[in-house]
Short mmCIF file of C-alpha atoms in Angstrom, two decimals:
data_model
loop_
_atom_site.label_atom_id
_atom_site.label_comp_id
_atom_site.label_asym_id
_atom_site.label_seq_id
_atom_site.Cartn_x
_atom_site.Cartn_y
_atom_site.Cartn_z
CA MET A 67 -48.84 325.00 168.30
CA THR A 68 -48.07 323.93 164.79
CA GLY A 69 -44.80 322.16 164.14
CA LEU A 70 -42.77 322.21 160.95
CA ASP A 71 -44.98 319.59 159.51
CA GLY A 72 -48.04 321.48 160.61
CA GLU A 73 -49.66 318.92 162.81
CA ILE A 74 -52.33 320.63 164.82
CA GLY A 75 -53.15 318.89 168.07
CA THR A 76 -56.50 317.19 167.84
CA GLU A 77 -59.35 318.20 169.99
CA GLU A 78 -61.86 315.44 170.35
CA GLU A 79 -65.39 316.61 169.99
CA GLY A 80 -67.71 315.20 172.60
CA MET A 81 -68.61 311.84 171.20
CA SER A 82 -71.50 309.73 172.27
CA ALA A 83 -70.70 307.62 175.30
CA HIS A 84 -72.39 304.77 173.49
CA SER A 85 -69.84 304.70 170.73
CA PRO A 86 -67.67 301.67 171.40
CA CYS A 87 -65.09 302.93 169.00
CA LYS A 88 -64.02 305.70 171.31
CA ASN A 89 -62.42 303.30 173.73
CA LEU A 90 -60.76 301.08 171.23
CA PRO A 91 -57.55 300.24 173.11
CA SER A 92 -59.37 299.33 176.32
CA PHE A 93 -61.94 297.00 174.82
CA SER A 94 -63.81 294.69 177.10
CA SER A 95 -64.03 291.12 175.87
CA SER A 96 -67.80 290.93 175.55
CA ALA A 97 -68.85 289.05 172.44
CA GLU A 98 -70.86 291.92 171.07
CA LYS A 99 -67.99 294.31 171.18
CA GLU A 100 -65.72 291.77 169.56
CA GLN A 101 -68.18 291.36 166.75
CA LEU A 102 -68.25 295.10 166.18
CA GLN A 103 -64.49 295.13 166.28
CA VAL A 104 -64.29 292.55 163.52
CA GLU A 105 -66.75 294.54 161.47
CA VAL A 106 -64.62 297.63 161.83
CA GLU A 107 -61.49 295.78 160.83
CA LEU A 108 -63.14 294.31 157.77
CA LYS A 109 -64.42 297.67 156.65
CA LEU A 110 -61.00 299.11 157.16
CA LEU A 111 -59.42 296.53 154.90
CA GLU A 112 -62.11 297.25 152.34
CA ALA A 113 -61.36 300.94 152.57
CA LEU A 114 -57.72 300.31 151.85
CA GLU A 115 -58.67 299.17 148.37
CA ILE A 116 -59.69 302.71 147.62
CA TYR A 117 -57.19 304.47 149.83
CA PRO A 118 -54.00 302.49 149.49
CA LEU A 119 -51.74 302.32 152.48
CA VAL A 120 -48.82 303.75 150.61
CA LYS A 121 -50.67 307.01 150.19
CA LEU A 122 -50.76 307.42 153.93
CA CYS A 123 -47.26 308.71 153.89
CA GLY A 124 -46.34 311.42 151.47
CA ILE A 125 -47.82 314.85 150.99
CA HIS A 126 -51.39 313.78 150.42
CA ARG A 127 -51.62 311.73 153.59
CA HIS A 128 -54.00 313.99 155.48
CA PHE A 129 -56.53 313.98 152.69
CA VAL A 130 -56.21 310.26 152.25
CA LEU A 131 -56.76 309.79 155.96
CA PHE A 132 -59.75 312.08 155.74
CA GLY A 133 -61.17 309.94 152.97
CA LEU A 134 -60.55 306.77 154.95
CA THR A 135 -62.29 308.23 157.97
CA GLU A 136 -65.32 309.26 155.98
CA TYR A 137 -65.50 305.84 154.38
CA LEU A 138 -65.60 304.13 157.74
CA GLN A 139 -68.16 306.56 159.05
CA ARG A 140 -70.40 305.96 156.09
CA SER A 141 -70.13 302.20 156.06
CA LEU A 142 -70.35 301.68 159.80
CA LYS A 143 -72.74 304.56 160.40
CA ARG A 144 -70.97 306.08 163.35
CA GLN A 145 -68.38 308.68 164.16
CA PHE A 146 -64.71 308.09 163.74
CA SER A 147 -61.87 310.47 164.28
CA PRO A 148 -58.83 310.45 162.01
CA SER A 149 -56.58 309.59 164.92
CA GLU A 150 -58.73 306.57 165.77
CA VAL A 151 -58.42 305.39 162.21
CA LEU A 152 -54.67 305.73 162.44
CA GLN A 153 -54.69 303.75 165.65
CA LEU A 154 -56.70 301.04 163.96
CA LEU A 155 -54.30 300.90 161.07
CA ASP A 156 -51.41 300.75 163.46
CA ARG A 157 -52.71 297.45 164.79
CA PHE A 158 -52.24 295.84 161.43
CA TYR A 159 -49.42 297.72 159.82
CA ASN A 160 -46.20 299.29 160.80
CA LEU A 161 -47.00 302.72 159.44
CA ASP A 162 -43.50 303.97 160.18
CA MET A 163 -42.12 301.64 157.57
CA LEU A 164 -44.11 303.22 154.77
CA GLU A 165 -42.22 305.15 152.18
CA PRO A 166 -43.63 307.79 149.86
CA GLU A 167 -44.43 306.80 146.32
CA TYR A 168 -42.20 307.69 143.45
CA GLU A 169 -44.85 310.08 142.19
CA ASP A 170 -44.77 312.05 145.40
CA ILE A 171 -41.04 312.44 145.28
CA GLU A 172 -41.15 313.38 141.61
CA LEU A 173 -43.65 316.13 142.32
CA LEU A 174 -41.36 317.76 144.82
CA ASN A 175 -38.47 317.67 142.40
CA GLN A 176 -40.26 319.46 139.61
CA GLU A 177 -39.72 323.08 140.43
CA GLU A 178 -41.81 325.47 138.41
CA ASP A 179 -42.51 329.15 138.49
CA PHE A 180 -45.99 329.96 139.63
CA CYS A 181 -48.36 331.33 137.04
CA LEU A 182 -52.02 332.26 137.07
CA PRO A 183 -54.29 330.54 134.60
CA ARG A 184 -55.35 332.87 131.85
CA SER A 185 -58.96 332.71 133.02
CA PHE A 186 -57.99 335.00 135.86
CA PHE A 187 -57.15 337.76 133.43
CA VAL A 188 -60.20 337.64 131.27
CA LYS A 189 -62.65 340.14 132.71
CA GLU A 190 -65.67 338.30 131.43
CA GLU A 191 -64.57 335.11 133.10
CA LEU A 192 -63.87 336.90 136.34
CA LEU A 193 -67.34 338.33 136.28
CA ASN A 194 -68.87 334.96 135.46
CA SER A 195 -67.52 333.41 138.60
CA THR A 196 -70.19 334.81 140.81
CA THR A 197 -70.85 331.72 142.82
CA ILE A 198 -69.02 332.27 146.04
CA GLY A 199 -68.23 329.06 147.77
CA GLY A 200 -70.24 327.07 145.26
CA ILE A 201 -69.49 323.41 144.94
CA MET B 1058 -68.10 331.61 124.42
CA GLY B 1059 -68.92 330.31 127.81
CA GLY B 1060 -66.52 330.90 130.62
CA SER B 1061 -63.74 328.50 131.35
CA SER B 1062 -65.06 325.49 133.07
CA LYS B 1063 -62.68 326.32 135.85
CA ASP B 1064 -65.31 328.84 136.76
CA ASP B 1065 -68.10 326.57 135.79
CA ASP B 1066 -69.65 324.64 138.52
CA SER B 1067 -70.02 320.96 138.04
CA ALA B 1068 -73.23 319.36 136.99
CA THR B 1069 -76.62 320.05 138.37
CA ASP B 1070 -78.19 317.43 140.50
CA SER B 1071 -80.77 316.27 138.01
CA ASP B 1072 -80.74 312.52 137.90
CA ASP B 1073 -81.06 312.04 134.25
CA PHE B 1074 -79.59 308.62 133.78
CA ASN B 1075 -80.87 306.12 131.34
CA GLY B 1076 -81.45 303.39 133.86
CA ASP B 1077 -83.66 301.12 131.82
CA LEU B 1078 -80.92 298.89 130.43
CA PRO B 1079 -81.71 295.28 131.13
CA GLU B 1080 -79.45 293.12 133.24
CA SER B 1081 -77.58 290.68 131.02
CA SER B 1082 -75.56 287.58 131.74
CA SER B 1083 -72.86 288.71 129.35
CA GLY B 1084 -71.87 292.34 129.10
CA LEU B 1085 -74.45 294.65 127.65
CA PHE B 1086 -71.75 296.34 125.65
CA GLN B 1087 -69.15 294.59 123.56
CA GLU B 1088 -65.49 295.26 123.13
CA GLY B 1089 -65.00 297.51 120.13
CA GLU B 1090 -68.54 298.83 120.33
CA LYS B 1091 -69.10 302.52 119.84
CA VAL B 1092 -71.22 303.85 122.67
CA LEU B 1093 -72.32 307.04 124.31
CA ALA B 1094 -70.87 307.71 127.74
CA TYR B 1095 -71.71 310.14 130.50
CA HIS B 1096 -68.84 312.17 131.79
CA GLY B 1097 -69.50 315.16 134.01
CA PRO B 1098 -72.50 317.07 132.76
CA ARG B 1099 -72.22 315.84 129.18
CA ILE B 1100 -72.39 312.78 127.00
CA TYR B 1101 -69.50 311.81 124.77
CA GLU B 1102 -68.89 309.35 122.00
CA ALA B 1103 -66.76 306.57 123.30
CA LYS B 1104 -65.53 303.14 122.39
CA VAL B 1105 -65.44 300.12 124.65
CA GLN B 1106 -61.86 298.90 124.74
CA LYS B 1107 -62.32 296.13 127.26
CA ALA B 1108 -65.11 294.46 129.16
CA GLU B 1109 -64.61 292.62 132.42
CA LEU B 1110 -66.79 290.96 134.98
CA ARG B 1111 -65.85 292.17 138.45
CA LYS B 1112 -67.65 291.26 141.61
CA SER B 1113 -70.59 290.09 139.48
CA GLU B 1114 -70.84 293.41 137.68
CA TRP B 1115 -69.70 294.21 134.20
CA ARG B 1116 -67.15 296.99 133.92
CA TYR B 1117 -66.13 298.62 130.68
CA PHE B 1118 -62.88 300.34 129.86
CA VAL B 1119 -63.83 303.16 127.51
CA HIS B 1120 -61.90 305.54 125.33
CA TYR B 1121 -63.52 308.89 124.62
CA LEU B 1122 -63.32 309.54 120.90
CA GLY B 1123 -61.31 312.61 120.10
CA TRP B 1124 -59.84 312.82 123.58
CA ASN B 1125 -56.39 311.98 124.85
CA LYS B 1126 -56.20 308.41 126.07
CA ASN B 1127 -55.34 309.70 129.52
CA TRP B 1128 -59.07 310.14 129.91
CA ASP B 1129 -59.71 306.42 129.31
CA GLU B 1130 -61.39 304.87 132.29
CA TRP B 1131 -63.34 301.98 133.71
CA VAL B 1132 -67.06 302.64 134.03
CA GLY B 1133 -70.15 300.69 134.93
CA LYS B 1134 -73.11 300.18 132.67
CA ASP B 1135 -74.94 303.06 134.27
CA ARG B 1136 -72.54 305.47 132.59
CA LEU B 1137 -73.06 304.03 129.14
CA MET B 1138 -75.77 304.08 126.53
CA LYS B 1139 -76.23 302.41 123.19
CA ASN B 1140 -75.40 304.62 120.23
CA THR B 1141 -78.99 305.12 119.14
CA GLU B 1142 -80.63 308.17 117.64
CA GLU B 1143 -82.62 308.67 120.82
CA ASN B 1144 -79.50 308.80 122.91
CA VAL B 1145 -77.72 311.04 120.48
CA LEU B 1146 -80.55 313.47 120.94
CA LYS B 1147 -79.91 313.35 124.68
CA GLN B 1148 -76.29 314.15 124.00
CA GLN B 1149 -77.23 317.14 121.89
CA ALA B 1150 -79.64 318.33 124.53
CA LEU B 1151 -76.91 318.34 127.14
CA ASP B 1152 -74.53 320.04 124.74
CA LYS B 1153 -77.02 322.82 124.24
CA LYS B 1154 -77.51 323.11 127.95
CA GLN B 1155 -73.80 323.54 128.46
CA GLY B 1156 -73.69 326.07 125.64
CA ALA B 1157 -70.47 324.63 124.29
CA ASP B 1158 -69.18 323.56 120.90
CA LYS B 1159 -70.10 319.93 120.20
CA ASN B 1160 -66.65 319.09 118.89
CA PRO B 1161 -64.66 318.25 122.00
CA LYS B 1162 -61.35 319.21 120.42
CA SER B 1163 -62.32 322.70 119.38
CA ALA B 1164 -64.22 323.22 122.60
CA ARG B 1165 -61.11 322.35 124.48
CA ALA B 1166 -59.02 324.71 122.38
CA GLY B 1167 -61.36 327.48 123.41
CA HIS B 1168 -60.61 326.96 127.06
CA THR B 1169 -57.78 328.68 128.72
CA LYS B 1170 -54.58 327.00 129.66
CA PRO B 1171 -51.60 328.52 131.42
CA LYS B 1172 -49.55 329.25 128.33
CA ALA B 1173 -46.83 330.86 130.36
CA SER B 1174 -45.90 327.53 131.83
CA THR B 1175 -42.98 325.92 130.10
CA ASP B 1176 -43.58 322.52 131.57
CA ALA B 1177 -45.58 320.39 129.19
CA LYS B 1178 -46.58 318.01 131.93
CA LEU B 1179 -48.11 320.80 133.96
CA GLU B 1180 -50.02 322.00 130.92
CA LYS B 1181 -51.51 318.61 130.36
CA GLU B 1182 -52.57 318.41 133.96
CA ASP B 1183 -53.96 321.90 133.92
CA SER B 1184 -55.92 321.18 130.80
CA ARG B 1185 -57.55 318.38 132.73
CA ASN B 1186 -58.61 320.83 135.35
CA THR B 1187 -59.77 323.57 133.06
CA GLY B 1188 -61.03 321.31 130.30
CA THR B 1189 -64.63 320.59 129.48
CA LYS B 1190 -64.81 317.41 131.46
CA GLY B 1191 -66.35 317.95 134.82
CA LYS B 1192 -66.60 315.53 137.66
CA LYS B 1193 -68.74 312.46 137.55
CA ARG B 1194 -72.23 313.17 138.70
CA LYS B 1195 -73.07 309.82 140.16
CA SER B 1196 -71.75 308.91 143.56
CA ASP B 1197 -70.19 305.64 142.47
CA VAL B 1198 -67.15 304.48 144.21
CA GLU B 1199 -64.84 303.36 141.49
CA VAL B 1200 -62.57 300.76 142.95
CA GLU B 1201 -59.80 301.00 140.41
CA LYS B 1202 -57.48 298.06 140.49
CA GLU B 1203 -55.18 299.45 137.83
CA ASP B 1204 -51.67 300.67 138.43
CA ASP B 1205 -51.07 303.45 140.87
CA GLY B 1206 -50.13 305.82 138.10
CA GLN B 1207 -53.75 306.58 137.40
CA VAL B 1208 -54.73 310.05 138.43
CA GLY B 1209 -58.07 310.82 140.02
CA LYS B 1210 -60.56 313.18 138.49
CA PRO B 1211 -59.91 316.92 138.53
CA VAL B 1212 -61.21 318.68 141.60
CA LYS B 1213 -62.76 322.04 140.91
CA ILE B 1214 -62.46 324.68 143.57
CA GLN B 1215 -64.22 328.00 143.25
CA ILE B 1216 -62.12 330.91 144.35
CA PRO B 1217 -64.32 333.89 145.28
CA LEU B 1218 -64.15 336.82 142.93
CA THR B 1219 -62.54 339.27 145.32
CA LEU B 1220 -59.81 336.78 146.11
CA LYS B 1221 -59.23 336.18 142.43
CA LYS B 1222 -58.68 339.89 142.02
CA LEU B 1223 -56.17 339.79 144.82
CA LEU B 1224 -54.30 337.11 142.94
CA VAL B 1225 -54.22 339.26 139.84
CA ASP B 1226 -52.97 342.23 141.82
CA ASP B 1227 -50.40 339.97 143.43
CA TRP B 1228 -49.24 338.93 139.97
CA GLU B 1229 -49.06 342.51 138.84
CA SER B 1230 -47.11 343.71 141.85
CA ILE B 1231 -44.52 341.01 141.59
CA THR B 1232 -44.10 340.37 137.91
CA GLN B 1233 -44.90 343.79 136.48
CA GLN B 1234 -43.87 346.16 139.21
CA ASP B 1235 -40.89 344.25 140.57
CA LYS B 1236 -42.23 344.34 144.08
CA LEU B 1237 -42.06 341.68 146.73
CA VAL B 1238 -44.05 340.61 149.72
CA LYS B 1239 -42.20 341.74 152.78
CA LEU B 1240 -41.17 338.75 154.87
CA PRO B 1241 -41.76 337.43 157.41
CA ARG B 1242 -45.50 337.93 157.23
CA SER B 1243 -47.81 338.57 160.09
CA PRO B 1244 -50.25 336.97 160.30
CA ASN B 1245 -48.46 334.05 158.73
CA VAL B 1246 -50.01 330.89 157.31
CA ASP B 1247 -49.73 329.09 160.66
CA THR B 1248 -51.71 331.83 162.34
CA ILE B 1249 -54.34 332.06 159.65
CA ILE B 1250 -54.99 328.36 159.77
CA SER B 1251 -55.07 328.34 163.57
CA LYS B 1252 -57.59 331.13 163.53
CA TYR B 1253 -59.74 329.21 161.16
CA VAL B 1254 -59.53 326.08 163.27
CA GLU B 1255 -60.57 328.15 166.26
CA TYR B 1256 -63.45 329.73 164.40
CA ASN B 1257 -64.48 326.37 163.05
CA SER B 1258 -64.56 324.68 166.44
CA LEU B 1259 -67.16 327.18 167.52
CA LYS B 1260 -69.48 326.06 164.77
CA ASP B 1261 -71.41 323.00 165.76
CA GLY B 1262 -71.01 320.07 163.39
CA SER B 1263 -70.22 322.35 160.48
CA HIS B 1264 -71.01 320.72 157.17
CA GLY B 1265 -71.65 317.47 158.97
CA MET B 1266 -68.03 317.21 159.91
CA THR B 1267 -66.43 316.84 163.29
CA THR B 1268 -63.75 319.21 164.45
CA ASP B 1269 -61.19 316.43 164.09
CA GLN B 1270 -62.02 315.90 160.47
CA SER B 1271 -61.87 319.60 159.72
CA GLN B 1272 -58.52 319.74 161.41
CA GLU B 1273 -57.28 316.88 159.30
CA ILE B 1274 -58.14 318.87 156.20
CA MET B 1275 -56.36 321.92 157.57
CA ASN B 1276 -53.39 319.75 158.42
CA GLY B 1277 -53.48 318.61 154.84
CA LEU B 1278 -53.42 322.19 153.56
CA LEU B 1279 -50.58 323.08 155.87
CA CYS B 1280 -48.62 320.03 154.79
CA TYR B 1281 -49.12 320.90 151.13
CA PHE B 1282 -48.11 324.48 151.73
CA ASN B 1283 -44.89 323.66 153.47
CA LYS B 1284 -43.89 321.06 150.94
CA VAL B 1285 -44.84 322.79 147.70
CA LEU B 1286 -44.24 326.47 148.37
CA PRO B 1287 -40.72 326.49 146.95
CA VAL B 1288 -41.68 324.05 144.22
CA ILE B 1289 -44.74 325.56 142.56
CA LEU B 1290 -45.94 328.60 144.48
CA LEU B 1291 -43.24 331.17 143.81
CA TYR B 1292 -42.79 333.57 140.96
CA LYS B 1293 -39.31 333.59 139.51
CA LYS B 1294 -38.56 336.96 141.04
CA GLU B 1295 -39.31 335.64 144.51
CA ARG B 1296 -36.82 332.81 144.53
CA GLN B 1297 -33.90 334.76 145.83
CA GLN B 1298 -36.02 336.13 148.64
CA TYR B 1299 -37.10 332.61 149.52
CA ILE B 1300 -33.54 331.34 149.76
CA GLU B 1301 -32.68 334.16 152.10
CA ALA B 1302 -35.80 334.01 154.24
CA VAL B 1303 -36.39 330.32 154.71
CA VAL B 1304 -33.21 328.95 156.19
CA GLY B 1305 -32.52 326.13 158.57
CA ASP B 1306 -35.52 325.07 160.58
CA VAL B 1307 -37.77 327.88 159.45
CA SER B 1308 -40.94 326.65 157.83
CA PRO B 1309 -42.59 328.36 154.87
CA SER B 1310 -45.84 328.49 156.83
CA ALA B 1311 -44.16 330.58 159.51
CA THR B 1312 -42.67 332.96 156.96
CA TYR B 1313 -45.30 333.50 154.32
CA GLY B 1314 -48.89 334.65 154.62
CA ALA B 1315 -52.25 334.89 152.93
CA GLU B 1316 -50.89 335.97 149.56
CA HIS B 1317 -49.00 332.75 149.06
CA LEU B 1318 -51.59 330.59 150.78
CA LEU B 1319 -54.08 331.82 148.23
CA ARG B 1320 -51.80 330.71 145.42
CA LEU B 1321 -51.97 327.22 146.87
CA PHE B 1322 -55.68 327.19 146.06
CA VAL B 1323 -54.87 327.75 142.41
CA LYS B 1324 -52.79 324.58 142.54
CA LEU B 1325 -55.12 322.55 144.74
CA PRO B 1326 -57.05 320.97 141.88
CA ASP B 1327 -53.75 319.65 140.52
CA LEU B 1328 -52.63 318.35 143.86
CA LEU B 1329 -55.88 316.77 144.95
CA GLY B 1330 -56.29 315.31 141.51
CA LYS B 1331 -53.39 313.03 142.27
CA ILE B 1332 -55.30 311.03 144.82
CA LYS B 1333 -58.55 309.18 144.61
CA LEU B 1334 -61.37 310.31 146.78
CA GLU B 1335 -64.95 309.15 146.84
CA GLU B 1336 -67.57 311.47 145.44
CA ASP B 1337 -69.20 312.18 148.80
CA THR B 1338 -65.88 312.76 150.48
CA LEU B 1339 -64.91 315.17 147.74
CA ILE B 1340 -68.09 317.10 148.28
CA HIS B 1341 -67.39 317.47 151.98
CA LEU B 1342 -63.83 318.39 151.29
CA LYS B 1343 -64.78 321.07 148.82
CA GLN B 1344 -67.36 322.48 151.20
CA LYS B 1345 -64.70 322.82 153.84
CA LEU B 1346 -62.21 324.38 151.47
CA ASN B 1347 -64.79 326.82 150.19
CA ASP B 1348 -65.66 327.68 153.75
CA PHE B 1349 -62.01 328.41 154.41
CA LEU B 1350 -61.85 330.66 151.37
CA LYS B 1351 -64.86 332.58 152.59
CA PHE B 1352 -63.13 332.93 155.93
CA MET B 1353 -60.11 334.40 154.19
CA GLN B 1354 -62.33 336.71 152.24
CA ARG B 1355 -64.10 337.96 155.35
CA ASN B 1356 -60.79 338.69 157.01
CA GLN B 1357 -59.22 340.13 153.92
CA SER B 1358 -58.15 343.40 155.46
CA THR B 1359 -56.35 341.69 158.32
CA PHE B 1360 -54.81 338.83 156.39
CA PHE B 1361 -53.70 340.42 153.15
CA LEU B 1362 -51.18 343.14 152.43
CA SER B 1363 -52.44 346.34 150.93
CA MET B 1364 -48.94 347.28 149.84
CA TYR B 1365 -45.99 345.31 148.61
CA ASP B 1366 -42.37 346.19 149.11
CA GLY B 1367 -41.02 348.15 146.18
CA SER B 1368 -37.29 348.34 145.73
CA LYS B 1369 -37.73 350.74 142.83
CA ALA B 1370 -37.76 354.46 143.33
CA SER B 1371 -41.37 354.94 142.29
CA GLU B 1372 -43.35 355.06 145.48
CA GLU B 1373 -46.47 353.64 143.96
CA CYS B 1374 -48.89 352.68 146.64
CA GLY B 1375 -50.04 349.11 146.46
CA LYS B 1376 -53.55 348.64 145.22
CA GLU B 1377 -56.23 349.16 147.76
CA GLU B 1378 -58.80 346.42 147.69
CA ASP B 1379 -62.46 347.12 147.52
CA ASN B 1380 -64.11 344.78 149.93
#
């Protein structure tokens, strides 16, 4: 089920039949839908200012994609799935050509022994952390 | 002294901003001006290094006095206040509320850092995460156009108390008692995450997130785990075992289990701090991660070992957890 890279197969939640985004590849050519399409593309380009393309490869890519998806959802006020967002991006960019940033590579080269922060060992501090699942 | 801010939750939701600053055709604040700036739940003395007009809004690059320049950042006028007596009183009020020393340097010295770490870079990053500066309160999107080297704000993740204790026991077993986790683990990380995904799909629109989005987060965790396990999640004494256990195509997530997955959560603030995420997105993300931690906690007896493998003669039973 999960490969080496840990990609879990997506399971699309039942989305509203009215959402044009769901059928992106098989778009009809009606003017309205085209307009929406342009809107989506513009928002996507806007989103890339915050979530740079280069971060979409490398170890953080899933979280970056998550952020991108949420951005689109918020600005366009409708559901998007991460795979749709990837599809959208794929129209503009050759995602396969992306290479991880230097920082990413550096991180993986800096081996370090694990250690627990001291706060874990101070009883008082352990007791203070009573909020379970707090934000 | 108050607990480490690692255990502190970020600011309350009170909208306490001084929003009565008039709109001005030139910047309200000047370069070189000493100001008061909001950061997390507190107000700090800062100095405006630069002022720029961007997209018809003034943005100010501030340096927090007494803090490392790594904390320097671009902010909007809503984060800044003039250095008046009135505003200083506000600062003091927030200081009192936080119950911390007013001097940022000594306050920071009082907070814990992982002294055992020999890597200075890691220490600096950890001090960001356990330091007094919390996350921004306001849900601005800061569109930073600076170089990619800039790190995002620290992301605080609350690990439930019982899980924290497990981590301490884990530390004790391995570093003090020379024990090891017997590999391969069952359930392993792959299984644990699958189970969570399954459980999550049964919850309708959990935390306002679709199943796909939740899965993306879990994919992210899995990806982190597989990439960083050998880099930052192993104690020295476990390295040999790793070399022997994870060979060829075998993935760490198929070999290791809850014990090591939990260690990832200790490092998550560091990792997530390397990317920029919007405030609202961060909130959703943390909700999901906290939910996952609770899931691990609920299934503690199935997921976690009660006994580690001791190669020594002393047949000490591993610590039994109180649930």
